[in-house]
Amino acid sequence: MERLIIEGGHRLYGEVNISGMKNSALPIIYACLLVKDECIIHNIPRVSDIYNSLEILRGLGADADFIERNTVRINTKNATATIKNQELVSKMRASSYLMGALFARFNEVCINMPGGCNFGVRPIEQHLKGFCCLGATCIEKDGKIEIKADKKLKSQKITLDKISVGATINMVLASIFIEGTTIIENCAIEPHVDDLICFLNKCGGKIIRKNRTILVNGANKLYGTDYTVFPDMIEALTYACFVGASNGEVLLNKVNVTHLRYSLDFFKSMGMHIKEYESKVHIKKSTVLNGVNVVTAPYPLFPTDLHPQLSALLCFTCDGGSVKDEIFPTRFAYVNELRKMGANITTIDNMAVIKPSYLFGARTDATDLRAGAALVTASLGAQGNSEISNVNYIIRGYECLVEKLTSIGGKIKLVNN
Ligand code: EPU
């Protein structure tokens, strides 16, 4: 069983390169199903969700593999609509993008219910509502979803009832070839959505986003291209938590400062010293960290994907704070794990209240990706050795975590026994 062993109390110091954003690399990889030429995509993080997605594409009959350290070549010319790796679909949330991509290309798709990190119900009724609005028939039966259209589709206006990254992306993918202008209202505007739009437009798509409305002007065909994925904002902000917990000072290279700004303001109000450069951020912990009270919400506000890591960091503040999650109201499995390390955290409805805590090393379980990152944050600042199991959750989202942390002075190793 793979475990991370972290010796706490070592100051992180140096520079780290931030990887490409997992959550936009994934839809872009699936969007290659809309292009029957070769696409070369750069800045793809080597994490397990990406490997699994490339395998799903190969199972469909596409050529899809890494050709350089962070570059993939994908050619879906020979792809079919039959998914061979349904078990991988059930493991990953991002596989839901097969619905939009295969539907746009073949007018039909049948997939297992997409899986993903386990923090409560992850409904997809907004995705299905959108497909139905476009004229498709959607049937959910025996853990499978079948979406198909028997007649030519017409452009429509789709208003999502809830802001959803996945539903927004699926609607963009599904409507790409529909004649006329499909209007998608109440969209998610996370950088991953814009990244996908930039990629599709580079392939010849005609997509415009105006605030929370996206206009998809039907394209006849998309063409192969070279594209570079945006930097991972959540990875960058997670490293900011690592720096805070370890009393560190680190320069984060290859970031998009605009994507980080709203969240970095919270780190500033905690008293961290933050200097922004064009594609770099310098982060240094101050002598004393102040607490903050945060509410997660859709971009451009505070991301739910930083909630657990921030809760862990708040343990090291002088007065504690709180994190209220308005996106995933039950994303608190990490709380019991942090308590094993001495964290004084209570939950009230969808809010964690964190008191200043003395953390010590303990054996904990990563219950999901960001919960795992919270345990790494806590372990870096704790007294003594910590052991984190269920590492597979962490490596689905953080490229070279051990190597990167080691390079800036972290005492961390991956063991397998
Ligand atoms: N929702 C519905 N109905 C739907 C779809 C969503 O009620 O049909 C609700 C969800 O339950 C949630 C909210 O809408 O309360 C937002 O969910 P969203 O659809 O935006 O999430 P997602 O697309 O499933 C992506 C990321 C998540 C990230 C969320 C929110 C990927 C592969 N996943 O999930 O990333 O937390 O957006 O930003 O992009 C992670 O990286 O750790 C992760 C979980």
XYZ file of C-alpha atoms and ligand atoms in Angstrom:
461
model
C 0.000 0.000 0.000
C 1.430 3.367 -1.014
C 1.794 5.927 1.751
C 3.319 9.368 2.080
C 5.647 9.851 5.016
C 6.188 13.487 5.955
C 8.515 14.796 8.626
C 6.972 18.051 9.799
C 8.651 21.260 10.832
C 10.958 21.828 7.860
C 10.793 25.232 6.259
C 9.983 25.214 2.515
C 12.295 27.519 0.614
C 13.014 27.931 -3.104
C 11.129 27.872 -6.410
C 8.458 25.569 -7.802
C 7.058 25.332 -11.320
C 3.288 25.043 -11.329
C 1.911 22.393 -13.691
C -0.853 22.640 -16.259
C -4.389 22.646 -14.908
C -5.795 19.123 -14.547
C -9.390 20.341 -14.646
C -8.957 22.057 -18.012
C -6.541 19.530 -19.535
C -9.246 16.880 -19.039
C -12.069 18.531 -21.036
C -9.541 19.564 -23.698
C -8.420 15.943 -24.068
C -12.050 14.817 -24.493
C -12.716 17.757 -26.855
C -10.143 16.233 -29.245
C -12.937 13.791 -30.115
C -14.515 16.700 -32.003
C -11.412 17.127 -34.188
C -10.568 14.474 -36.739
C -6.975 15.737 -37.194
C -3.945 15.562 -34.985
C -3.892 17.819 -31.904
C -0.729 18.483 -29.932
C -1.498 19.661 -26.404
C 1.245 21.055 -24.168
C 1.403 21.604 -20.397
C -0.542 18.446 -19.600
C 0.133 17.324 -16.017
C 1.207 13.701 -15.582
C -1.477 12.694 -13.115
C -3.625 9.576 -13.004
C -6.879 11.191 -14.236
C -5.001 12.214 -17.400
C -3.511 8.731 -17.962
C -6.967 7.204 -17.484
C -8.560 9.663 -19.911
C -5.948 8.927 -22.578
C -6.653 5.225 -22.063
C -10.385 5.840 -22.511
C -9.646 7.630 -25.812
C -7.432 4.737 -26.954
C -10.262 2.353 -26.044
C -12.459 4.325 -28.447
C -9.905 3.696 -31.218
C -8.016 7.020 -31.055
C -4.262 7.539 -30.939
C -3.606 9.335 -27.675
C -0.365 9.389 -25.735
C 2.391 11.491 -24.252
C 5.091 12.340 -26.800
C 7.119 14.526 -24.440
C 7.228 15.058 -20.694
C 4.063 17.243 -20.659
C 2.889 17.069 -24.272
C 0.281 14.709 -25.666
C -0.563 13.906 -29.274
C -4.167 12.965 -29.927
C -5.741 11.886 -33.193
C -9.329 10.687 -32.981
C -9.871 10.181 -36.735
C -10.588 6.458 -36.231
C -12.551 6.797 -32.996
C -15.889 5.032 -32.596
C -18.761 5.736 -30.197
C -18.241 2.489 -28.258
C -16.548 2.970 -24.895
C -14.379 -0.038 -24.018
C -13.149 1.202 -20.629
C -16.450 1.757 -18.836
C -14.776 0.842 -15.499
C -12.449 3.861 -15.873
C -15.467 6.066 -16.642
C -16.941 5.059 -13.284
C -13.764 6.150 -11.495
C -13.573 9.706 -12.773
C -15.819 12.744 -12.823
C -14.191 14.163 -15.934
C -15.314 11.149 -17.972
C -18.723 12.874 -18.021
C -17.241 15.000 -20.840
C -17.600 11.907 -23.032
C -21.324 12.685 -23.005
C -20.891 16.049 -24.741
C -18.021 15.006 -26.991
C -19.385 11.679 -28.275
C -22.879 13.114 -28.624
C -21.553 15.996 -30.754
C -19.597 13.618 -32.977
C -21.881 10.571 -33.247
C -25.288 11.845 -32.093
C -25.308 9.111 -29.489
C -23.462 7.992 -26.392
C -23.938 5.346 -23.730
C -21.745 5.595 -20.623
C -21.509 4.342 -17.070
C -22.428 6.916 -14.450
C -19.232 9.024 -14.030
C -17.462 8.637 -10.664
C -15.058 11.092 -9.037
C -13.980 12.300 -5.644
C -16.338 11.126 -2.957
C -17.754 14.096 -1.056
C -21.498 13.664 -1.255
C -23.999 13.494 -4.068
C -22.678 14.585 -7.468
C -25.867 14.944 -9.556
C -25.833 15.448 -13.339
C -29.419 16.549 -13.896
C -28.239 19.909 -15.307
C -26.177 18.077 -17.946
C -29.170 15.929 -18.898
C -31.536 18.906 -18.894
C -29.190 20.607 -21.354
C -29.011 17.588 -23.686
C -32.808 17.287 -23.647
C -33.116 21.003 -24.396
C -30.910 20.443 -27.469
C -33.391 17.793 -28.670
C -31.769 14.607 -27.334
C -33.448 11.744 -25.513
C -31.742 10.841 -22.232
C -32.335 7.522 -20.492
C -30.788 6.596 -17.132
C -30.958 2.852 -16.426
C -28.901 0.297 -14.479
C -26.099 2.771 -13.721
C -25.782 3.790 -17.364
C -26.776 6.923 -19.220
C -27.836 6.836 -22.839
C -28.151 10.067 -24.798
C -29.166 10.118 -28.420
C -30.791 12.218 -31.097
C -32.624 10.767 -34.091
C -33.113 14.000 -35.983
C -31.000 17.011 -36.929
C -30.539 19.274 -33.924
C -31.450 22.949 -33.889
C -29.725 25.656 -31.916
C -31.515 26.474 -28.662
C -31.307 28.637 -25.576
C -30.267 26.595 -22.519
C -30.533 28.159 -19.073
C -28.729 26.157 -16.410
C -30.586 26.246 -13.065
C -27.332 25.866 -11.192
C -23.832 27.083 -12.016
C -21.970 23.912 -12.944
C -18.512 23.558 -14.482
C -19.320 20.103 -15.859
C -22.725 21.003 -17.303
C -21.332 24.182 -18.905
C -18.496 22.243 -20.539
C -20.807 19.472 -21.742
C -23.178 22.012 -23.311
C -20.311 23.752 -25.131
C -19.075 20.397 -26.452
C -22.549 19.146 -27.390
C -23.549 22.259 -29.342
C -20.313 22.849 -31.257
C -21.649 21.566 -34.629
C -25.271 22.639 -34.250
C -26.284 25.078 -36.981
C -27.076 28.595 -35.723
C -26.205 30.012 -32.322
C -26.728 27.963 -29.180
C -27.069 30.240 -26.174
C -26.021 28.819 -22.818
C -27.024 30.971 -19.835
C -25.945 30.905 -16.178
C -22.633 29.291 -17.081
C -19.630 28.516 -14.932
C -16.783 30.910 -15.775
C -13.927 28.984 -14.128
C -10.636 29.351 -16.017
C -11.066 25.720 -17.141
C -14.173 26.755 -19.101
C -12.269 29.572 -20.813
C -9.329 27.257 -21.479
C -11.614 24.833 -23.327
C -13.200 27.691 -25.294
C -9.743 28.987 -26.301
C -8.753 25.498 -27.463
C -11.941 24.958 -29.469
C -11.662 28.418 -31.047
C -8.065 27.635 -32.018
C -9.436 24.553 -33.782
C -11.861 26.754 -35.753
C -14.752 26.978 -33.281
C -16.742 30.196 -32.979
C -17.532 30.472 -29.315
C -18.003 33.724 -27.432
C -18.364 34.108 -23.679
C -20.011 37.259 -22.309
C -20.011 37.067 -18.504
C -22.124 34.031 -17.634
C -23.563 33.580 -21.139
C -21.816 31.518 -23.793
C -22.731 31.769 -27.473
C -21.742 28.738 -29.527
C -21.944 29.526 -33.237
C -22.148 26.188 -35.010
C -18.930 25.156 -36.799
C -18.909 22.874 -39.865
C -15.626 21.271 -38.935
C -12.781 21.614 -36.445
C -9.094 21.410 -37.404
C -6.074 20.013 -35.600
C -3.936 22.461 -33.651
C -1.158 22.987 -31.108
C -2.372 24.271 -27.752
C -0.935 25.019 -24.300
C -3.139 24.397 -21.239
C -3.484 27.144 -18.580
C -1.503 26.807 -15.319
C -3.211 25.025 -12.432
C -4.644 27.655 -10.089
C -5.559 25.102 -7.417
C -2.073 23.609 -7.395
C -0.592 27.107 -6.998
C -2.959 27.986 -4.148
C -2.297 24.630 -2.473
C 1.432 25.464 -2.483
C 0.542 28.798 -0.858
C -1.019 26.727 1.966
C 2.112 24.539 2.143
C 4.247 27.694 2.468
C 2.016 29.085 5.223
C 2.046 25.837 7.200
C 5.811 25.344 6.906
C 6.830 28.897 7.736
C 8.251 28.997 4.223
C 9.214 31.327 1.409
C 8.648 30.095 -2.134
C 8.496 31.567 -5.630
C 5.764 29.919 -7.691
C 6.691 30.000 -11.381
C 4.430 29.584 -14.428
C 1.192 30.803 -12.839
C -1.633 32.968 -14.145
C -1.792 35.696 -11.503
C -5.267 36.867 -12.575
C -6.763 33.465 -11.772
C -5.173 33.537 -8.300
C -5.845 37.116 -7.269
C -9.153 36.744 -5.412
C -7.858 33.870 -3.267
C -4.421 35.427 -2.744
C -6.146 38.416 -1.136
C -7.246 36.058 1.664
C -3.656 34.917 2.148
C -2.647 38.587 2.286
C -5.261 39.297 4.937
C -3.825 36.376 6.914
C -0.635 38.404 6.952
C 1.324 36.450 4.344
C 3.695 38.500 2.206
C 2.735 38.110 -1.427
C 4.383 39.741 -4.413
C 2.881 39.262 -7.849
C 4.913 39.305 -11.047
C 3.797 38.636 -14.605
C 3.683 34.837 -14.354
C 5.148 34.315 -10.899
C 4.066 34.812 -7.309
C 6.434 35.122 -4.374
C 4.895 33.905 -1.116
C 6.405 34.264 2.338
C 4.858 33.473 5.669
C 4.797 36.297 8.213
C 5.786 35.772 11.840
C 2.175 35.364 12.921
C -0.706 34.157 10.750
C -4.137 35.680 11.302
C -7.341 33.749 10.815
C -9.922 34.379 8.076
C -13.530 33.436 7.447
C -14.130 32.163 3.938
C -17.158 31.093 1.922
C -16.609 29.011 -1.209
C -18.539 29.949 -4.333
C -18.210 29.658 -8.124
C -15.280 31.480 -9.776
C -14.247 34.275 -9.543
C -14.905 33.758 -5.807
C -13.125 31.387 -3.407
C -12.769 27.847 -4.854
C -14.225 24.810 -3.100
C -11.126 22.933 -4.283
C -9.046 24.952 -1.803
C -11.444 24.517 1.123
C -9.766 21.536 2.900
C -6.225 22.905 2.458
C -7.241 26.294 3.884
C -8.909 24.613 6.892
C -5.619 22.822 7.577
C -3.691 26.094 7.296
C -6.106 27.844 9.666
C -4.940 25.448 12.437
C -1.616 27.331 12.383
C -3.160 30.792 12.823
C -3.236 32.765 16.058
C -7.022 33.074 16.185
C -8.488 30.407 13.861
C -11.258 30.973 11.373
C -13.947 29.238 9.357
C -14.632 27.824 5.918
C -18.206 27.538 4.672
C -18.661 25.407 1.542
C -21.563 26.560 -0.627
C -20.608 24.268 -3.538
C -20.127 20.872 -1.885
C -21.848 21.206 1.516
C -20.615 17.811 2.776
C -16.959 18.141 1.768
C -15.751 17.524 5.351
C -14.345 13.975 5.416
C -10.898 15.538 5.973
C -12.000 16.956 9.358
C -11.834 13.603 11.206
C -8.393 12.983 9.697
C -7.072 16.387 10.800
C -8.477 15.720 14.275
C -6.187 12.667 14.484
C -3.332 15.197 14.241
C -4.723 17.302 17.073
C -6.748 19.785 15.028
C -9.478 21.572 16.933
C -12.171 21.679 14.240
C -15.919 21.431 14.515
C -18.466 21.413 11.728
C -21.790 23.198 11.805
C -23.930 22.423 8.755
C -21.716 23.266 5.771
C -19.102 25.164 7.772
C -15.863 24.112 9.456
C -14.843 26.211 12.448
C -11.129 25.943 13.104
C -9.454 26.937 16.358
C -5.688 27.444 16.659
C -4.255 23.968 17.199
C -0.981 22.285 18.070
C -0.595 19.617 15.363
C 1.467 16.460 15.775
C 2.307 13.679 13.334
C -0.270 10.887 12.997
C -1.509 8.169 10.628
C -4.254 9.544 8.404
C -6.232 8.600 5.284
C -6.633 10.811 2.235
C -10.381 10.541 1.679
C -10.290 12.512 -1.585
C -7.868 14.610 -3.636
C -8.117 17.951 -1.818
C -8.584 16.228 1.555
C -5.219 14.592 0.830
C -3.697 17.984 0.063
C -5.058 19.252 3.401
C -3.304 16.388 5.197
C -0.045 17.263 3.414
C -0.504 20.906 4.508
C -1.070 19.837 8.117
C 1.800 17.318 8.070
C 4.306 19.887 6.778
C 3.619 22.116 9.783
C 3.068 19.394 12.396
C 5.556 18.241 14.997
C 6.970 14.792 14.119
C 6.255 12.235 11.415
C 2.944 11.804 9.622
C 1.835 8.942 7.439
C -0.875 9.473 4.820
C -2.506 6.484 3.129
C -4.826 6.342 0.089
C -2.184 8.255 -1.831
C -3.857 7.361 -5.127
C -6.353 10.153 -4.448
C -3.552 12.710 -4.158
C -1.669 11.617 -7.249
C -4.806 11.949 -9.362
C -4.325 15.719 -9.125
C -0.844 16.866 -8.028
C 1.972 16.296 -10.489
C 5.321 15.272 -8.934
C 4.170 16.270 -5.457
C 7.015 14.442 -3.712
C 9.700 15.724 -6.119
C 8.440 19.311 -5.991
C 8.209 19.411 -2.193
C 11.610 17.724 -1.824
C 13.190 20.304 -4.144
C 12.133 23.106 -1.775
C 13.238 21.403 1.432
C 10.209 19.286 2.355
C 10.978 15.974 4.031
C 8.537 13.736 2.226
C 8.750 10.277 0.693
C 6.449 7.826 -0.993
C 6.737 4.327 0.415
C 5.131 1.162 -0.843
C 4.970 -1.746 1.607
N -24.630 20.289 -9.567
C -25.973 19.930 -9.588
N -26.451 19.356 -10.714
C -25.675 19.100 -11.810
C -24.311 19.479 -11.768
C -23.820 20.074 -10.632
O -26.695 20.130 -8.629
O -26.195 18.571 -12.796
C -24.107 20.938 -8.361
C -23.028 20.110 -7.647
O -23.591 19.141 -6.803
C -22.272 21.188 -6.918
C -22.311 22.373 -7.879
O -23.424 22.128 -8.741
O -22.969 21.538 -5.761
C -21.076 22.570 -8.709
O -20.718 21.344 -9.347
P -19.945 21.332 -10.734
O -20.823 20.672 -11.732
O -19.458 22.702 -11.026
O -18.731 20.386 -10.408
P -18.047 19.344 -11.394
O -18.080 19.850 -12.762
O -18.577 18.000 -11.091
C -15.673 20.391 -11.251
C -14.309 19.935 -10.831
C -14.256 19.781 -9.335
C -14.624 21.111 -8.680
C -16.002 21.586 -9.188
C -16.390 22.956 -8.676
C -13.488 18.630 -12.671
C -13.155 17.311 -13.240
N -14.019 18.658 -11.464
O -16.568 19.376 -10.830
O -12.907 19.473 -9.030
O -14.696 20.943 -7.293
O -15.982 21.644 -10.624
O -15.448 23.903 -9.024
O -13.258 19.651 -13.291
C -11.155 18.657 -7.726
O -10.374 18.986 -8.632
O -10.773 18.329 -6.574
C -12.590 18.655 -7.992
C -13.440 17.984 -7.269
